[in-house]
PDB file of C-alpha atoms in Angstrom:
ATOM      1  CA  MET Y   1      85.078-154.093 140.292  1.00  0.00           C
ATOM      2  CA  MET Y   2      84.787-153.585 136.526  1.00  0.00           C
ATOM      3  CA  GLU Y   3      87.314-155.618 134.307  1.00  0.00           C
ATOM      4  CA  PRO Y   4      86.927-155.395 130.687  1.00  0.00           C
ATOM      5  CA  LEU Y   5      87.282-158.547 128.584  1.00  0.00           C
ATOM      6  CA  GLN Y   6      88.857-158.579 125.071  1.00  0.00           C
ATOM      7  CA  PRO Y   7      86.210-157.506 122.593  1.00  0.00           C
ATOM      8  CA  ILE Y   8      85.270-160.096 119.904  1.00  0.00           C
ATOM      9  CA  ILE Y   9      84.759-158.704 116.452  1.00  0.00           C
ATOM     10  CA  LYS Y  10      82.641-160.653 114.068  1.00  0.00           C
ATOM     11  CA  ASN Y  11      82.537-160.625 110.292  1.00  0.00           C
ATOM     12  CA  LYS Y  12      79.829-158.427 108.745  1.00  0.00           C
ATOM     13  CA  ILE Y  13      76.467-160.218 108.634  1.00  0.00           C
ATOM     14  CA  THR Y  14      75.596-161.486 105.128  1.00  0.00           C
ATOM     15  CA  HIS Y  15      72.197-162.483 103.482  1.00  0.00           C
ATOM     16  CA  THR Y  16      73.814-165.833 102.790  1.00  0.00           C
ATOM     17  CA  GLN Y  17      74.674-166.219 106.297  1.00  0.00           C
ATOM     18  CA  LEU Y  18      70.959-165.702 107.225  1.00  0.00           C
ATOM     19  CA  VAL Y  19      69.721-168.287 104.828  1.00  0.00           C
ATOM     20  CA  ARG Y  20      72.378-170.758 106.133  1.00  0.00           C
ATOM     21  CA  TYR Y  21      71.670-169.937 109.623  1.00  0.00           C
ATOM     22  CA  ALA Y  22      67.764-170.559 108.795  1.00  0.00           C
ATOM     23  CA  GLY Y  23      68.817-174.048 107.563  1.00  0.00           C
ATOM     24  CA  ALA Y  24      70.917-174.985 110.509  1.00  0.00           C
ATOM     25  CA  SER Y  25      68.519-173.603 113.147  1.00  0.00           C
ATOM     26  CA  GLY Y  26      65.067-174.675 111.416  1.00  0.00           C
ATOM     27  CA  ASP Y  27      63.784-171.182 111.777  1.00  0.00           C
ATOM     28  CA  PHE Y  28      62.518-170.450 108.198  1.00  0.00           C
ATOM     29  CA  ASN Y  29      60.429-167.339 108.982  1.00  0.00           C
ATOM     30  CA  PRO Y  30      60.768-165.409 105.744  1.00  0.00           C
ATOM     31  CA  ILE Y  31      61.532-162.103 107.442  1.00  0.00           C
ATOM     32  CA  HIS Y  32      65.127-163.550 107.869  1.00  0.00           C
ATOM     33  CA  THR Y  33      65.664-164.619 104.367  1.00  0.00           C
ATOM     34  CA  VAL Y  34      63.037-163.154 101.667  1.00  0.00           C
ATOM     35  CA  VAL Y  35      63.632-159.501 101.158  1.00  0.00           C
ATOM     36  CA  PRO Y  36      60.236-158.730  99.764  1.00  0.00           C
ATOM     37  CA  ILE Y  37      58.616-160.383 102.858  1.00  0.00           C
ATOM     38  CA  GLY Y  38      60.723-158.258 105.101  1.00  0.00           C
ATOM     39  CA  GLU Y  39      59.726-155.120 103.317  1.00  0.00           C
ATOM     40  CA  LYS Y  40      56.016-155.981 103.386  1.00  0.00           C
ATOM     41  CA  ALA Y  41      56.152-156.684 107.018  1.00  0.00           C
ATOM     42  CA  GLY Y  42      57.575-153.044 107.471  1.00  0.00           C
ATOM     43  CA  LEU Y  43      61.158-154.071 108.405  1.00  0.00           C
ATOM     44  CA  GLY Y  44      62.753-152.525 105.388  1.00  0.00           C
ATOM     45  CA  GLY Y  45      64.154-155.917 104.209  1.00  0.00           C
ATOM     46  CA  VAL Y  46      65.361-159.002 106.105  1.00  0.00           C
ATOM     47  CA  ILE Y  47      66.648-159.018 109.735  1.00  0.00           C
ATOM     48  CA  ALA Y  48      68.917-161.418 111.496  1.00  0.00           C
ATOM     49  CA  HIS Y  49      67.754-163.954 113.683  1.00  0.00           C
ATOM     50  CA  GLY Y  50      67.939-162.905 117.375  1.00  0.00           C
ATOM     51  CA  MET Y  51      69.455-166.405 118.211  1.00  0.00           C
ATOM     52  CA  LEU Y  52      72.211-165.876 115.740  1.00  0.00           C
ATOM     53  CA  VAL Y  53      73.342-162.675 117.634  1.00  0.00           C
ATOM     54  CA  MET Y  54      72.804-164.595 120.902  1.00  0.00           C
ATOM     55  CA  GLY Y  55      75.080-167.164 119.445  1.00  0.00           C
ATOM     56  CA  PHE Y  56      77.773-164.561 118.792  1.00  0.00           C
ATOM     57  CA  ALA Y  57      77.598-163.720 122.393  1.00  0.00           C
ATOM     58  CA  GLY Y  58      77.960-167.410 123.348  1.00  0.00           C
ATOM     59  CA  GLN Y  59      80.893-167.758 121.089  1.00  0.00           C
ATOM     60  CA  ALA Y  60      82.565-164.819 122.972  1.00  0.00           C
ATOM     61  CA  LEU Y  61      81.946-166.347 126.257  1.00  0.00           C
ATOM     62  CA  ALA Y  62      83.650-169.602 124.986  1.00  0.00           C
ATOM     63  CA  GLN Y  63      86.664-167.791 123.984  1.00  0.00           C
ATOM     64  CA  TRP Y  64      86.941-165.876 127.357  1.00  0.00           C
ATOM     65  CA  PHE Y  65      86.164-168.876 129.484  1.00  0.00           C
ATOM     66  CA  PRO Y  66      86.237-172.637 129.193  1.00  0.00           C
ATOM     67  CA  ARG Y  67      82.826-173.697 128.276  1.00  0.00           C
ATOM     68  CA  GLN Y  68      82.455-176.053 131.230  1.00  0.00           C
ATOM     69  CA  HIS Y  69      82.718-173.124 133.498  1.00  0.00           C
ATOM     70  CA  LEU Y  70      79.610-171.458 132.421  1.00  0.00           C
ATOM     71  CA  ARG Y  71      77.027-171.506 134.956  1.00  0.00           C
ATOM     72  CA  ARG Y  72      74.398-168.858 133.727  1.00  0.00           C
ATOM     73  CA  PHE Y  73      73.806-166.896 130.731  1.00  0.00           C
ATOM     74  CA  ASN Y  74      70.776-164.373 130.186  1.00  0.00           C
ATOM     75  CA  VAL Y  75      70.097-162.121 127.286  1.00  0.00           C
ATOM     76  CA  ARG Y  76      67.795-159.325 126.395  1.00  0.00           C
ATOM     77  CA  PHE Y  77      67.479-158.259 122.707  1.00  0.00           C
ATOM     78  CA  SER Y  78      67.031-154.600 122.003  1.00  0.00           C
ATOM     79  CA  LYS Y  79      67.438-153.807 118.292  1.00  0.00           C
ATOM     80  CA  MET Y  80      67.209-155.500 114.998  1.00  0.00           C
ATOM     81  CA  THR Y  81      70.377-156.487 113.135  1.00  0.00           C
ATOM     82  CA  ARG Y  82      70.481-156.432 109.339  1.00  0.00           C
ATOM     83  CA  PRO Y  83      72.824-157.724 106.698  1.00  0.00           C
ATOM     84  CA  GLY Y  84      75.919-155.497 106.189  1.00  0.00           C
ATOM     85  CA  GLU Y  85      76.239-154.758 110.004  1.00  0.00           C
ATOM     86  CA  GLN Y  86      79.490-155.731 111.800  1.00  0.00           C
ATOM     87  CA  LEU Y  87      78.971-156.674 115.324  1.00  0.00           C
ATOM     88  CA  THR Y  88      81.309-156.739 118.234  1.00  0.00           C
ATOM     89  CA  VAL Y  89      80.929-158.586 121.557  1.00  0.00           C
ATOM     90  CA  TYR Y  90      81.934-156.583 124.630  1.00  0.00           C
ATOM     91  CA  GLY Y  91      82.119-158.095 128.041  1.00  0.00           C
ATOM     92  CA  SER Y  92      83.378-157.195 131.547  1.00  0.00           C
ATOM     93  CA  ILE Y  93      83.583-158.978 134.864  1.00  0.00           C
ATOM     94  CA  THR Y  94      81.448-157.044 137.391  1.00  0.00           C
ATOM     95  CA  GLY Y  95      81.859-158.993 140.551  1.00  0.00           C
ATOM     96  CA  GLU Y  96      82.675-162.252 142.419  1.00  0.00           C
ATOM     97  CA  VAL Y  97      80.659-164.366 144.626  1.00  0.00           C
ATOM     98  CA  GLU Y  98      80.819-167.867 146.258  1.00  0.00           C
ATOM     99  CA  GLN Y  99      77.917-170.092 145.558  1.00  0.00           C
ATOM    100  CA  ALA Y 100      77.506-173.871 146.262  1.00  0.00           C
ATOM    101  CA  GLY Y 101      81.186-174.159 147.047  1.00  0.00           C
ATOM    102  CA  GLU Y 102      82.363-172.501 143.702  1.00  0.00           C
ATOM    103  CA  ARG Y 103      84.145-169.150 143.445  1.00  0.00           C
ATOM    104  CA  LEU Y 104      82.030-167.544 140.665  1.00  0.00           C
ATOM    105  CA  LEU Y 105      82.810-164.343 138.513  1.00  0.00           C
ATOM    106  CA  GLN Y 106      79.740-162.340 137.500  1.00  0.00           C
ATOM    107  CA  GLY Y 107      79.708-160.372 134.273  1.00  0.00           C
ATOM    108  CA  GLU Y 108      77.836-158.374 131.676  1.00  0.00           C
ATOM    109  CA  LEU Y 109      78.042-158.425 127.859  1.00  0.00           C
ATOM    110  CA  GLN Y 110      76.733-156.239 125.120  1.00  0.00           C
ATOM    111  CA  VAL Y 111      76.612-156.993 121.343  1.00  0.00           C
ATOM    112  CA  LYS Y 112      76.980-153.657 119.285  1.00  0.00           C
ATOM    113  CA  ASN Y 113      77.232-152.604 115.647  1.00  0.00           C
ATOM    114  CA  GLU Y 114      79.784-150.188 114.457  1.00  0.00           C
ATOM    115  CA  GLN Y 115      77.491-147.186 115.193  1.00  0.00           C
ATOM    116  CA  GLY Y 116      77.372-148.372 118.844  1.00  0.00           C
ATOM    117  CA  GLU Y 117      73.807-149.576 118.644  1.00  0.00           C
ATOM    118  CA  VAL Y 118      73.150-152.219 121.447  1.00  0.00           C
ATOM    119  CA  LYS Y 119      71.675-155.175 119.768  1.00  0.00           C
ATOM    120  CA  LEU Y 120      71.782-157.454 122.746  1.00  0.00           C
ATOM    121  CA  SER Y 121      72.794-157.039 126.498  1.00  0.00           C
ATOM    122  CA  GLY Y 122      73.103-159.864 128.918  1.00  0.00           C
ATOM    123  CA  THR Y 123      74.644-161.217 132.139  1.00  0.00           C
ATOM    124  CA  PHE Y 124      76.730-164.288 132.768  1.00  0.00           C
ATOM    125  CA  THR Y 125      78.252-166.223 135.676  1.00  0.00           C
ATOM    126  CA  VAL Y 126      81.323-168.533 135.253  1.00  0.00           C
ATOM    127  CA  VAL Y 127      83.622-170.403 137.502  1.00  0.00           C
ATOM    128  CA  LYS Y 128      86.617-168.377 138.456  1.00  0.00           C
ATOM    129  CA  PRO Y 129      89.715-169.657 136.565  1.00  0.00           C
ATOM    130  CA  GLU Y 130      92.351-170.858 139.138  1.00  0.00           C
ATOM    131  CA  GLN Y 131      95.467-168.691 139.367  1.00  0.00           C
TER     132      GLN Y 131
END
């Protein structure tokens, strides 16, 4: 069973967005906001917060399924994301199980840039919507 979900396309990452996310999250590590620091760290500039990218994946899940149906969400980060990149969240349903009296859908997701580089991959479990 491999049922694709509608891809969710995000706007391009901006430096301003990273500064705003730093303020909202409390993560003021300068590799995310100060270009010379990112360069000095050998990153070639600033990089996006991993949790911002995970947040995009979470937003996609909330668009695909009611939030109260989410039972599990795990991710693994694989590549750095930089300002100027546009990310898309892809997902699919991979299986169905019954657990604790609930019919659950199991799925996988990936966040990729325009070149197809996987920035994050993950799995999720949600309550199966009633027909």
